[in-house]
PDB file of C-alpha atoms in Angstrom:
ATOM      1  CA  MET G 399     -12.244 -31.791 -72.996  1.00 90.00           C
ATOM      2  CA  LYS G 400     -10.891 -30.810 -69.577  1.00 96.00           C
ATOM      3  CA  HIS G 401      -7.219 -31.282 -68.724  1.00 98.00           C
ATOM      4  CA  TYR G 402      -5.330 -31.774 -65.474  1.00 98.00           C
ATOM      5  CA  LEU G 403      -1.740 -31.766 -64.297  1.00 98.00           C
ATOM      6  CA  CYS G 404      -1.055 -34.964 -62.352  1.00 98.00           C
ATOM      7  CA  ILE G 405       2.151 -35.383 -60.355  1.00 98.00           C
ATOM      8  CA  ASP G 406       3.588 -38.465 -58.647  1.00 97.00           C
ATOM      9  CA  VAL G 407       6.495 -38.069 -56.218  1.00 95.00           C
ATOM     10  CA  GLY G 408       8.240 -41.446 -56.134  1.00 88.00           C
ATOM     11  CA  GLY G 409      11.271 -42.958 -54.459  1.00 82.00           C
ATOM     12  CA  THR G 410      13.824 -41.459 -56.843  1.00 86.00           C
ATOM     13  CA  SER G 411      11.908 -39.436 -59.424  1.00 93.00           C
ATOM     14  CA  ILE G 412       8.955 -37.130 -59.893  1.00 96.00           C
ATOM     15  CA  LYS G 413       6.709 -38.233 -62.722  1.00 97.00           C
ATOM     16  CA  TYR G 414       4.199 -35.752 -64.038  1.00 97.00           C
ATOM     17  CA  GLY G 415       1.783 -35.743 -66.910  1.00 97.00           C
ATOM     18  CA  LEU G 416      -1.125 -34.152 -68.710  1.00 98.00           C
ATOM     19  CA  LEU G 417      -4.327 -36.179 -68.364  1.00 98.00           C
ATOM     20  CA  ASP G 418      -7.840 -35.607 -69.618  1.00 97.00           C
ATOM     21  CA  GLU G 419     -10.981 -36.050 -67.522  1.00 96.00           C
ATOM     22  CA  GLU G 420     -11.362 -39.678 -68.644  1.00 96.00           C
ATOM     23  CA  GLY G 421      -7.954 -40.598 -67.265  1.00 97.00           C
ATOM     24  CA  HIS G 422      -6.210 -40.800 -70.620  1.00 97.00           C
ATOM     25  CA  ILE G 423      -2.537 -39.892 -70.404  1.00 97.00           C
ATOM     26  CA  ILE G 424      -1.579 -37.400 -73.105  1.00 97.00           C
ATOM     27  CA  GLN G 425       2.023 -36.692 -72.106  1.00 95.00           C
ATOM     28  CA  THR G 426       4.359 -37.676 -69.299  1.00 96.00           C
ATOM     29  CA  GLN G 427       7.822 -36.694 -68.172  1.00 95.00           C
ATOM     30  CA  SER G 428      10.031 -37.480 -65.177  1.00 95.00           C
ATOM     31  CA  VAL G 429      12.812 -35.697 -63.324  1.00 96.00           C
ATOM     32  CA  LYS G 430      14.970 -36.613 -60.352  1.00 95.00           C
ATOM     33  CA  VAL G 431      13.512 -35.787 -56.942  1.00 94.00           C
ATOM     34  CA  PRO G 432      15.249 -32.587 -55.697  1.00 94.00           C
ATOM     35  CA  LEU G 433      16.842 -32.002 -52.315  1.00 94.00           C
ATOM     36  CA  SER G 434      14.504 -29.337 -50.945  1.00 96.00           C
ATOM     37  CA  LEU G 435      10.845 -28.316 -50.913  1.00 96.00           C
ATOM     38  CA  LEU G 436      11.641 -25.089 -52.751  1.00 96.00           C
ATOM     39  CA  GLU G 437      13.271 -27.048 -55.570  1.00 97.00           C
ATOM     40  CA  MET G 438      10.326 -29.446 -55.622  1.00 97.00           C
ATOM     41  CA  TYR G 439       7.957 -26.514 -56.012  1.00 97.00           C
ATOM     42  CA  GLU G 440      10.113 -25.359 -58.933  1.00 97.00           C
ATOM     43  CA  VAL G 441       9.624 -28.758 -60.590  1.00 97.00           C
ATOM     44  CA  PHE G 442       5.876 -28.425 -60.084  1.00 98.00           C
ATOM     45  CA  ALA G 443       5.961 -24.917 -61.544  1.00 97.00           C
ATOM     46  CA  ASN G 444       7.872 -26.061 -64.615  1.00 97.00           C
ATOM     47  CA  ALA G 445       5.284 -28.778 -65.165  1.00 97.00           C
ATOM     48  CA  TYR G 446       2.424 -26.325 -64.729  1.00 97.00           C
ATOM     49  CA  TYR G 447       3.813 -23.784 -67.198  1.00 96.00           C
ATOM     50  CA  GLN G 448       4.643 -26.565 -69.650  1.00 96.00           C
ATOM     51  CA  TYR G 449       0.945 -27.435 -69.888  1.00 96.00           C
ATOM     52  CA  GLN G 450      -0.745 -24.104 -69.147  1.00 92.00           C
ATOM     53  CA  ASP G 451      -1.864 -23.706 -72.767  1.00 94.00           C
ATOM     54  CA  PHE G 452      -4.273 -26.599 -72.111  1.00 95.00           C
ATOM     55  CA  HIS G 453      -6.156 -24.385 -69.599  1.00 95.00           C
ATOM     56  CA  LEU G 454      -5.597 -26.748 -66.676  1.00 97.00           C
ATOM     57  CA  GLN G 455      -8.595 -27.339 -64.429  1.00 97.00           C
ATOM     58  CA  GLY G 456      -6.543 -28.444 -61.452  1.00 97.00           C
ATOM     59  CA  ILE G 457      -3.516 -30.267 -60.059  1.00 98.00           C
ATOM     60  CA  ALA G 458      -3.655 -33.803 -58.635  1.00 98.00           C
ATOM     61  CA  LEU G 459      -0.774 -34.940 -56.429  1.00 98.00           C
ATOM     62  CA  SER G 460       0.338 -38.449 -55.438  1.00 97.00           C
ATOM     63  CA  MET G 461       2.748 -38.248 -52.482  1.00 95.00           C
ATOM     64  CA  PRO G 462       4.425 -40.608 -49.992  1.00 91.00           C
ATOM     65  CA  GLY G 463       3.652 -40.524 -46.270  1.00 89.00           C
ATOM     66  CA  ALA G 464       0.512 -40.197 -44.162  1.00 90.00           C
ATOM     67  CA  VAL G 465      -1.289 -37.713 -46.391  1.00 94.00           C
ATOM     68  CA  ASP G 466      -4.147 -35.734 -44.883  1.00 94.00           C
ATOM     69  CA  SER G 467      -6.105 -34.927 -48.013  1.00 93.00           C
ATOM     70  CA  GLU G 468      -8.376 -32.488 -46.211  1.00 92.00           C
ATOM     71  CA  SER G 469      -5.705 -30.267 -44.677  1.00 93.00           C
ATOM     72  CA  GLY G 470      -3.039 -30.765 -47.332  1.00 94.00           C
ATOM     73  CA  VAL G 471      -0.381 -31.670 -44.754  1.00 95.00           C
ATOM     74  CA  ILE G 472       1.695 -34.880 -44.898  1.00 94.00           C
ATOM     75  CA  GLY G 473       2.444 -36.683 -41.642  1.00 90.00           C
ATOM     76  CA  GLY G 474       4.343 -39.877 -40.974  1.00 84.00           C
ATOM     77  CA  SER G 475       7.721 -40.323 -42.615  1.00 81.00           C
ATOM     78  CA  SER G 476       9.228 -40.862 -46.052  1.00 84.00           C
ATOM     79  CA  ALA G 477      12.527 -40.600 -47.872  1.00 83.00           C
ATOM     80  CA  TYR G 478      12.036 -36.816 -48.061  1.00 90.00           C
ATOM     81  CA  ASP G 479      11.785 -35.164 -44.657  1.00 93.00           C
ATOM     82  CA  TYR G 480      11.048 -31.752 -46.157  1.00 95.00           C
ATOM     83  CA  ILE G 481       7.583 -32.722 -47.411  1.00 95.00           C
ATOM     84  CA  HIS G 482       6.363 -33.415 -43.861  1.00 96.00           C
ATOM     85  CA  GLY G 483       4.843 -30.398 -42.168  1.00 94.00           C
ATOM     86  CA  PRO G 484       4.298 -27.762 -44.884  1.00 95.00           C
ATOM     87  CA  ASN G 485       0.794 -27.343 -46.289  1.00 97.00           C
ATOM     88  CA  ILE G 486       1.612 -28.349 -49.843  1.00 96.00           C
ATOM     89  CA  LYS G 487      -1.991 -28.177 -51.048  1.00 97.00           C
ATOM     90  CA  LYS G 488      -2.418 -24.607 -49.766  1.00 97.00           C
ATOM     91  CA  ASP G 489       0.982 -23.494 -51.073  1.00 97.00           C
ATOM     92  CA  LEU G 490       0.251 -24.690 -54.607  1.00 97.00           C
ATOM     93  CA  GLU G 491      -3.284 -23.298 -54.697  1.00 97.00           C
ATOM     94  CA  GLU G 492      -1.955 -19.893 -53.709  1.00 97.00           C
ATOM     95  CA  LYS G 493       0.818 -20.113 -56.303  1.00 96.00           C
ATOM     96  CA  PHE G 494      -1.192 -21.317 -59.313  1.00 96.00           C
ATOM     97  CA  LYS G 495      -4.714 -20.087 -58.453  1.00 96.00           C
ATOM     98  CA  ILE G 496      -6.346 -23.406 -59.366  1.00 96.00           C
ATOM     99  CA  PRO G 497      -7.686 -26.258 -57.176  1.00 97.00           C
ATOM    100  CA  VAL G 498      -5.173 -28.806 -55.867  1.00 97.00           C
ATOM    101  CA  GLU G 499      -5.896 -32.219 -54.352  1.00 97.00           C
ATOM    102  CA  ILE G 500      -3.362 -34.492 -52.678  1.00 97.00           C
ATOM    103  CA  GLU G 501      -3.417 -38.190 -51.753  1.00 96.00           C
ATOM    104  CA  ASN G 502      -1.044 -40.939 -50.595  1.00 94.00           C
ATOM    105  CA  ASP G 503       0.748 -42.749 -53.431  1.00 93.00           C
ATOM    106  CA  ALA G 504      -0.423 -46.270 -52.550  1.00 93.00           C
ATOM    107  CA  ASN G 505      -3.982 -44.981 -52.232  1.00 95.00           C
ATOM    108  CA  CYS G 506      -3.659 -43.380 -55.667  1.00 96.00           C
ATOM    109  CA  ALA G 507      -2.459 -46.653 -57.178  1.00 95.00           C
ATOM    110  CA  ALA G 508      -5.451 -48.409 -55.648  1.00 96.00           C
ATOM    111  CA  LEU G 509      -7.879 -45.764 -56.911  1.00 97.00           C
ATOM    112  CA  ALA G 510      -6.611 -46.183 -60.471  1.00 97.00           C
ATOM    113  CA  GLU G 511      -7.551 -49.862 -60.318  1.00 97.00           C
ATOM    114  CA  VAL G 512     -10.890 -49.039 -58.692  1.00 96.00           C
ATOM    115  CA  TRP G 513     -11.716 -46.442 -61.340  1.00 96.00           C
ATOM    116  CA  LYS G 514     -10.854 -48.239 -64.556  1.00 95.00           C
ATOM    117  CA  GLY G 515      -8.547 -51.153 -63.734  1.00 97.00           C
ATOM    118  CA  ALA G 516      -8.514 -54.600 -62.156  1.00 97.00           C
ATOM    119  CA  ALA G 517     -10.984 -53.689 -59.380  1.00 97.00           C
ATOM    120  CA  SER G 518     -13.390 -51.559 -61.397  1.00 97.00           C
ATOM    121  CA  ASP G 519     -16.132 -54.195 -61.145  1.00 97.00           C
ATOM    122  CA  VAL G 520     -16.166 -54.469 -57.318  1.00 97.00           C
ATOM    123  CA  ASN G 521     -16.885 -52.180 -54.391  1.00 96.00           C
ATOM    124  CA  ASP G 522     -14.548 -53.606 -51.756  1.00 97.00           C
ATOM    125  CA  CYS G 523     -10.934 -54.599 -52.326  1.00 97.00           C
ATOM    126  CA  CYS G 524      -7.448 -54.576 -50.876  1.00 97.00           C
ATOM    127  CA  PHE G 525      -4.514 -53.261 -52.851  1.00 97.00           C
ATOM    128  CA  ILE G 526      -0.987 -54.478 -52.046  1.00 97.00           C
ATOM    129  CA  VAL G 527       2.142 -52.656 -53.210  1.00 93.00           C
ATOM    130  CA  SER G 528       5.235 -54.855 -53.056  1.00 92.00           C
ATOM    131  CA  GLY G 529       8.577 -53.126 -53.523  1.00 86.00           C
ATOM    132  CA  THR G 530      10.967 -51.501 -51.061  1.00 84.00           C
ATOM    133  CA  GLY G 531       8.504 -52.542 -48.365  1.00 88.00           C
ATOM    134  CA  ILE G 532       4.904 -53.706 -48.335  1.00 93.00           C
ATOM    135  CA  GLY G 533       2.264 -51.012 -48.543  1.00 90.00           C
ATOM    136  CA  GLY G 534      -1.253 -50.821 -49.802  1.00 94.00           C
ATOM    137  CA  ALA G 535      -4.768 -49.555 -49.421  1.00 96.00           C
ATOM    138  CA  ILE G 536      -8.156 -50.667 -48.165  1.00 97.00           C
ATOM    139  CA  VAL G 537     -11.088 -49.770 -50.405  1.00 96.00           C
ATOM    140  CA  LYS G 538     -14.664 -49.760 -49.110  1.00 96.00           C
ATOM    141  CA  ASN G 539     -17.503 -48.818 -51.460  1.00 94.00           C
ATOM    142  CA  LYS G 540     -14.894 -47.574 -53.947  1.00 92.00           C
ATOM    143  CA  LYS G 541     -13.453 -45.164 -51.369  1.00 92.00           C
ATOM    144  CA  ILE G 542     -10.178 -45.363 -49.466  1.00 95.00           C
ATOM    145  CA  HIS G 543     -10.457 -46.305 -45.806  1.00 95.00           C
ATOM    146  CA  LYS G 544      -7.632 -44.348 -44.181  1.00 92.00           C
ATOM    147  CA  GLY G 545      -8.184 -45.061 -40.500  1.00 92.00           C
ATOM    148  CA  VAL G 546      -8.070 -42.619 -37.607  1.00 91.00           C
ATOM    149  CA  HIS G 547      -4.267 -42.282 -37.797  1.00 89.00           C
ATOM    150  CA  LEU G 548      -4.090 -42.311 -41.619  1.00 87.00           C
ATOM    151  CA  HIS G 549      -2.400 -45.734 -41.473  1.00 89.00           C
ATOM    152  CA  GLY G 550      -5.127 -47.820 -43.096  1.00 92.00           C
ATOM    153  CA  GLY G 551      -3.484 -50.099 -45.654  1.00 93.00           C
ATOM    154  CA  GLU G 552      -0.030 -50.039 -44.046  1.00 92.00           C
ATOM    155  CA  PHE G 553       0.135 -53.816 -44.356  1.00 94.00           C
ATOM    156  CA  GLY G 554       3.913 -53.853 -44.070  1.00 92.00           C
ATOM    157  CA  TYR G 555       3.656 -53.213 -40.318  1.00 92.00           C
ATOM    158  CA  MET G 556       1.706 -56.434 -39.819  1.00 94.00           C
ATOM    159  CA  ILE G 557       3.671 -59.023 -37.851  1.00 93.00           C
ATOM    160  CA  SER G 558       4.429 -62.070 -39.969  1.00 91.00           C
ATOM    161  CA  LYS G 559       6.596 -63.966 -37.498  1.00 86.00           C
ATOM    162  CA  LEU G 560       6.443 -63.811 -33.721  1.00 85.00           C
ATOM    163  CA  ASP G 561       8.079 -66.298 -31.385  1.00 82.00           C
ATOM    164  CA  ALA G 562       8.203 -65.563 -27.664  1.00 79.00           C
ATOM    165  CA  HIS G 563      11.611 -67.258 -27.458  1.00 80.00           C
ATOM    166  CA  GLU G 564      13.215 -65.809 -30.574  1.00 77.00           C
ATOM    167  CA  ARG G 565      14.080 -62.367 -31.840  1.00 75.00           C
ATOM    168  CA  PRO G 566      13.782 -60.359 -33.925  1.00 83.00           C
ATOM    169  CA  ILE G 567      10.086 -60.109 -34.624  1.00 89.00           C
ATOM    170  CA  LYS G 568       9.460 -59.986 -38.369  1.00 92.00           C
ATOM    171  CA  THR G 569       6.959 -57.859 -40.214  1.00 94.00           C
ATOM    172  CA  TRP G 570       5.522 -58.421 -43.663  1.00 95.00           C
ATOM    173  CA  SER G 571       7.832 -55.726 -45.055  1.00 94.00           C
ATOM    174  CA  ASP G 572      10.853 -57.760 -43.947  1.00 93.00           C
ATOM    175  CA  ALA G 573       9.976 -60.126 -46.783  1.00 94.00           C
ATOM    176  CA  SER G 574       9.431 -57.454 -49.447  1.00 93.00           C
ATOM    177  CA  THR G 575      11.082 -57.964 -52.826  1.00 93.00           C
ATOM    178  CA  VAL G 576      13.893 -55.516 -52.059  1.00 92.00           C
ATOM    179  CA  ASN G 577      14.596 -56.967 -48.601  1.00 94.00           C
ATOM    180  CA  ILE G 578      14.630 -60.506 -49.983  1.00 95.00           C
ATOM    181  CA  LEU G 579      17.263 -59.477 -52.537  1.00 94.00           C
ATOM    182  CA  LYS G 580      19.299 -57.825 -49.783  1.00 95.00           C
ATOM    183  CA  ASP G 581      19.164 -61.058 -47.771  1.00 96.00           C
ATOM    184  CA  ILE G 582      20.380 -63.015 -50.792  1.00 96.00           C
ATOM    185  CA  ALA G 583      23.244 -60.569 -51.320  1.00 96.00           C
ATOM    186  CA  LYS G 584      24.250 -60.814 -47.669  1.00 96.00           C
ATOM    187  CA  GLU G 585      24.314 -64.614 -47.681  1.00 95.00           C
ATOM    188  CA  LYS G 586      26.277 -64.709 -50.931  1.00 95.00           C
ATOM    189  CA  ASN G 587      28.551 -61.906 -49.693  1.00 95.00           C
ATOM    190  CA  ILE G 588      28.061 -59.815 -52.812  1.00 94.00           C
ATOM    191  CA  ASP G 589      26.960 -56.258 -53.536  1.00 93.00           C
ATOM    192  CA  PHE G 590      23.166 -55.996 -53.503  1.00 90.00           C
ATOM    193  CA  HIS G 591      23.268 -53.709 -56.551  1.00 89.00           C
ATOM    194  CA  LEU G 592      24.889 -56.444 -58.638  1.00 92.00           C
ATOM    195  CA  LEU G 593      21.848 -58.679 -58.377  1.00 93.00           C
ATOM    196  CA  ASP G 594      19.361 -58.990 -61.229  1.00 93.00           C
ATOM    197  CA  ALA G 595      15.963 -59.389 -59.576  1.00 93.00           C
ATOM    198  CA  LYS G 596      14.244 -60.749 -62.673  1.00 94.00           C
ATOM    199  CA  ASP G 597      16.941 -63.355 -63.242  1.00 95.00           C
ATOM    200  CA  ILE G 598      16.744 -64.478 -59.605  1.00 96.00           C
ATOM    201  CA  PHE G 599      12.968 -64.883 -59.703  1.00 96.00           C
ATOM    202  CA  ASP G 600      13.147 -66.568 -63.130  1.00 96.00           C
ATOM    203  CA  HIS G 601      15.700 -69.184 -62.035  1.00 95.00           C
ATOM    204  CA  TYR G 602      15.295 -69.471 -58.296  1.00 95.00           C
ATOM    205  CA  HIS G 603      14.923 -73.272 -58.465  1.00 95.00           C
ATOM    206  CA  ASN G 604      18.477 -73.530 -59.793  1.00 96.00           C
ATOM    207  CA  ASP G 605      20.187 -71.999 -56.758  1.00 96.00           C
ATOM    208  CA  PRO G 606      19.519 -73.157 -53.164  1.00 96.00           C
ATOM    209  CA  ILE G 607      20.069 -69.680 -51.710  1.00 97.00           C
ATOM    210  CA  TYR G 608      17.794 -68.068 -54.268  1.00 97.00           C
ATOM    211  CA  GLU G 609      15.209 -70.763 -53.642  1.00 97.00           C
ATOM    212  CA  LYS G 610      15.257 -70.269 -49.865  1.00 97.00           C
ATOM    213  CA  TYR G 611      14.566 -66.561 -50.035  1.00 97.00           C
ATOM    214  CA  ILE G 612      12.220 -66.480 -53.028  1.00 97.00           C
ATOM    215  CA  ASN G 613      10.160 -69.170 -51.330  1.00 97.00           C
ATOM    216  CA  GLU G 614      10.114 -66.965 -48.244  1.00 96.00           C
ATOM    217  CA  TYR G 615       8.802 -64.112 -50.372  1.00 97.00           C
ATOM    218  CA  TYR G 616       5.970 -66.153 -51.903  1.00 98.00           C
ATOM    219  CA  TRP G 617       5.029 -67.723 -48.556  1.00 97.00           C
ATOM    220  CA  SER G 618       4.963 -64.293 -46.939  1.00 97.00           C
ATOM    221  CA  MET G 619       2.677 -62.986 -49.693  1.00 97.00           C
ATOM    222  CA  ALA G 620       0.341 -65.970 -49.316  1.00 97.00           C
ATOM    223  CA  ASN G 621       0.285 -65.554 -45.537  1.00 97.00           C
ATOM    224  CA  GLY G 622      -0.484 -61.842 -45.733  1.00 97.00           C
ATOM    225  CA  ILE G 623      -3.156 -62.285 -48.382  1.00 98.00           C
ATOM    226  CA  TYR G 624      -4.848 -65.056 -46.398  1.00 97.00           C
ATOM    227  CA  ASN G 625      -4.926 -62.813 -43.313  1.00 97.00           C
ATOM    228  CA  LEU G 626      -6.299 -59.854 -45.264  1.00 97.00           C
ATOM    229  CA  GLN G 627      -9.065 -62.001 -46.705  1.00 97.00           C
ATOM    230  CA  TYR G 628     -10.232 -63.046 -43.267  1.00 97.00           C
ATOM    231  CA  ALA G 629      -9.686 -59.659 -41.621  1.00 96.00           C
ATOM    232  CA  TYR G 630     -11.597 -57.632 -44.200  1.00 97.00           C
ATOM    233  CA  ASP G 631     -13.180 -60.156 -46.595  1.00 97.00           C
ATOM    234  CA  PRO G 632     -12.729 -58.073 -49.776  1.00 97.00           C
ATOM    235  CA  GLU G 633     -14.118 -59.086 -53.138  1.00 98.00           C
ATOM    236  CA  LYS G 634     -10.653 -58.913 -54.728  1.00 98.00           C
ATOM    237  CA  ILE G 635      -7.056 -58.442 -53.692  1.00 98.00           C
ATOM    238  CA  VAL G 636      -4.963 -56.582 -56.284  1.00 98.00           C
ATOM    239  CA  ILE G 637      -1.151 -56.648 -56.295  1.00 97.00           C
ATOM    240  CA  GLY G 638       0.962 -53.747 -57.586  1.00 95.00           C
ATOM    241  CA  GLY G 639       4.622 -52.846 -57.570  1.00 90.00           C
ATOM    242  CA  GLY G 640       7.350 -54.093 -59.879  1.00 89.00           C
ATOM    243  CA  ILE G 641       6.674 -57.740 -58.986  1.00 94.00           C
ATOM    244  CA  SER G 642       3.194 -57.441 -60.505  1.00 95.00           C
ATOM    245  CA  MET G 643       4.778 -57.598 -63.976  1.00 94.00           C
ATOM    246  CA  ARG G 644       5.636 -61.287 -63.437  1.00 96.00           C
ATOM    247  CA  GLU G 645       3.292 -63.611 -65.309  1.00 95.00           C
ATOM    248  CA  ASP G 646       3.833 -66.410 -62.784  1.00 97.00           C
ATOM    249  CA  LEU G 647       3.203 -64.302 -59.662  1.00 98.00           C
ATOM    250  CA  ILE G 648      -0.420 -65.309 -59.089  1.00 98.00           C
ATOM    251  CA  ASP G 649       0.319 -69.004 -59.729  1.00 98.00           C
ATOM    252  CA  GLU G 650       3.215 -68.969 -57.268  1.00 98.00           C
ATOM    253  CA  ILE G 651       1.085 -67.382 -54.538  1.00 98.00           C
ATOM    254  CA  ASN G 652      -1.864 -69.687 -55.229  1.00 98.00           C
ATOM    255  CA  GLN G 653       0.380 -72.737 -54.883  1.00 98.00           C
ATOM    256  CA  ARG G 654       1.190 -71.642 -51.325  1.00 98.00           C
ATOM    257  CA  LEU G 655      -2.451 -70.791 -50.636  1.00 98.00           C
ATOM    258  CA  ASP G 656      -3.348 -74.344 -51.706  1.00 97.00           C
ATOM    259  CA  VAL G 657      -1.199 -75.653 -48.858  1.00 97.00           C
ATOM    260  CA  ILE G 658      -2.708 -73.210 -46.372  1.00 97.00           C
ATOM    261  CA  PHE G 659      -6.270 -74.161 -47.296  1.00 96.00           C
ATOM    262  CA  LYS G 660      -5.489 -77.869 -47.152  1.00 96.00           C
ATOM    263  CA  THR G 661      -4.100 -77.300 -43.665  1.00 96.00           C
ATOM    264  CA  PHE G 662      -6.958 -75.125 -42.403  1.00 93.00           C
ATOM    265  CA  THR G 663      -9.881 -77.123 -43.760  1.00 92.00           C
ATOM    266  CA  HIS G 664     -12.375 -74.941 -41.891  1.00 92.00           C
ATOM    267  CA  ALA G 665     -11.413 -71.991 -44.090  1.00 90.00           C
ATOM    268  CA  HIS G 666     -13.589 -71.831 -47.186  1.00 93.00           C
ATOM    269  CA  VAL G 667     -13.231 -68.268 -48.493  1.00 96.00           C
ATOM    270  CA  ARG G 668     -10.543 -68.289 -51.155  1.00 96.00           C
ATOM    271  CA  PRO G 669      -9.006 -64.884 -51.993  1.00 97.00           C
ATOM    272  CA  ILE G 670      -9.432 -63.709 -55.575  1.00 98.00           C
ATOM    273  CA  ILE G 671      -5.992 -62.334 -56.472  1.00 98.00           C
ATOM    274  CA  LEU G 672      -5.111 -60.243 -59.528  1.00 97.00           C
ATOM    275  CA  THR G 673      -2.193 -58.141 -60.660  1.00 97.00           C
ATOM    276  CA  CYS G 674      -2.801 -54.452 -61.315  1.00 96.00           C
ATOM    277  CA  GLN G 675      -3.584 -53.106 -64.768  1.00 96.00           C
ATOM    278  CA  TYR G 676      -1.891 -49.717 -64.802  1.00 95.00           C
ATOM    279  CA  HIS G 677       1.519 -50.466 -63.210  1.00 92.00           C
ATOM    280  CA  ASN G 678       3.781 -47.368 -63.525  1.00 89.00           C
ATOM    281  CA  ASP G 679       0.913 -45.092 -64.602  1.00 94.00           C
ATOM    282  CA  ALA G 680      -1.375 -46.005 -61.693  1.00 95.00           C
ATOM    283  CA  ASN G 681      -0.391 -43.159 -59.368  1.00 95.00           C
ATOM    284  CA  LEU G 682      -1.104 -40.474 -61.966  1.00 97.00           C
ATOM    285  CA  ILE G 683      -4.459 -41.954 -62.927  1.00 97.00           C
ATOM    286  CA  GLY G 684      -5.461 -42.561 -59.315  1.00 97.00           C
ATOM    287  CA  ALA G 685      -4.449 -39.049 -58.288  1.00 98.00           C
ATOM    288  CA  LEU G 686      -6.787 -37.711 -60.972  1.00 98.00           C
ATOM    289  CA  PHE G 687      -9.639 -39.969 -59.817  1.00 97.00           C
ATOM    290  CA  HIS G 688      -9.133 -38.711 -56.261  1.00 96.00           C
ATOM    291  CA  TYR G 689      -9.207 -35.127 -57.546  1.00 97.00           C
ATOM    292  CA  LEU G 690     -12.389 -35.680 -59.538  1.00 96.00           C
ATOM    293  CA  THR G 691     -14.077 -37.443 -56.624  1.00 92.00           C
ATOM    294  CA  LYS G 692     -13.181 -34.654 -54.221  1.00 83.00           C
ATOM    295  CA  SER G 693     -14.207 -31.857 -56.570  1.00 73.00           C
ATOM    296  CA  THR G 694     -17.641 -33.370 -57.242  1.00 68.00           C
ATOM    297  CA  SER G 695     -18.293 -33.996 -53.540  1.00 57.00           C
ATOM    298  CA  VAL G 696     -17.737 -30.360 -52.529  1.00 46.00           C
TER     299      VAL G 696
END
């Protein structure tokens, strides 16, 4: 059995693990994201030496930003400025003398679902990540469509509200789960960090402020999903992020889609919406699938 080191650089922590060629997770561990690239490379080195007895075949990275998988350089922006510019793929290959592949984190999450998860039975799908903002991926023939500027799947930039006589213009990310909670905190004049997101979503009908903003969240999701269906016409739309753990998520979105389809009676293609299967493990599994796909195509 072949083994791989898979690493996911997230918003606050680096999660890494030992996976076999079938995508089974053998071990995982997480550490806080460091303050410099040199320290990040030290984390990667510690992970590598921790698993070197398994004769690692390669390293698969899931990273934020506009990742150019071919060159190994990350463009765009993220919470960690120091990852943008250096050739991380080349640096690690020179350091460890084994192949390294790198891909965007949302794309990795989508690939996990395409490989063995909620979208494994279709060729074309959209993957939505709902959290700090709205991100995602477009999958065509089981491959990520990145676009010429590596911004394919950046659904959060889509305009969700535009009025020529009003400002500001709102994007889909303005109604992400985190931003909705921040809006609630602002209106209630309380510290955002004191809010319990699960409790708010569980009981939003019991508080008019909760209800206003949670409704905005679900309507925004329904609006975005409707637009994606008619822009790309995927076979499935899969939702990831922390919100995907809610059992009522799909029902809440479908209730709003019911209203949209009753309003636009000419629209007959109903989106098939599912929550993701792998949740917090998706980026590791998807990074491995990307690695395996790249290595077999060379």
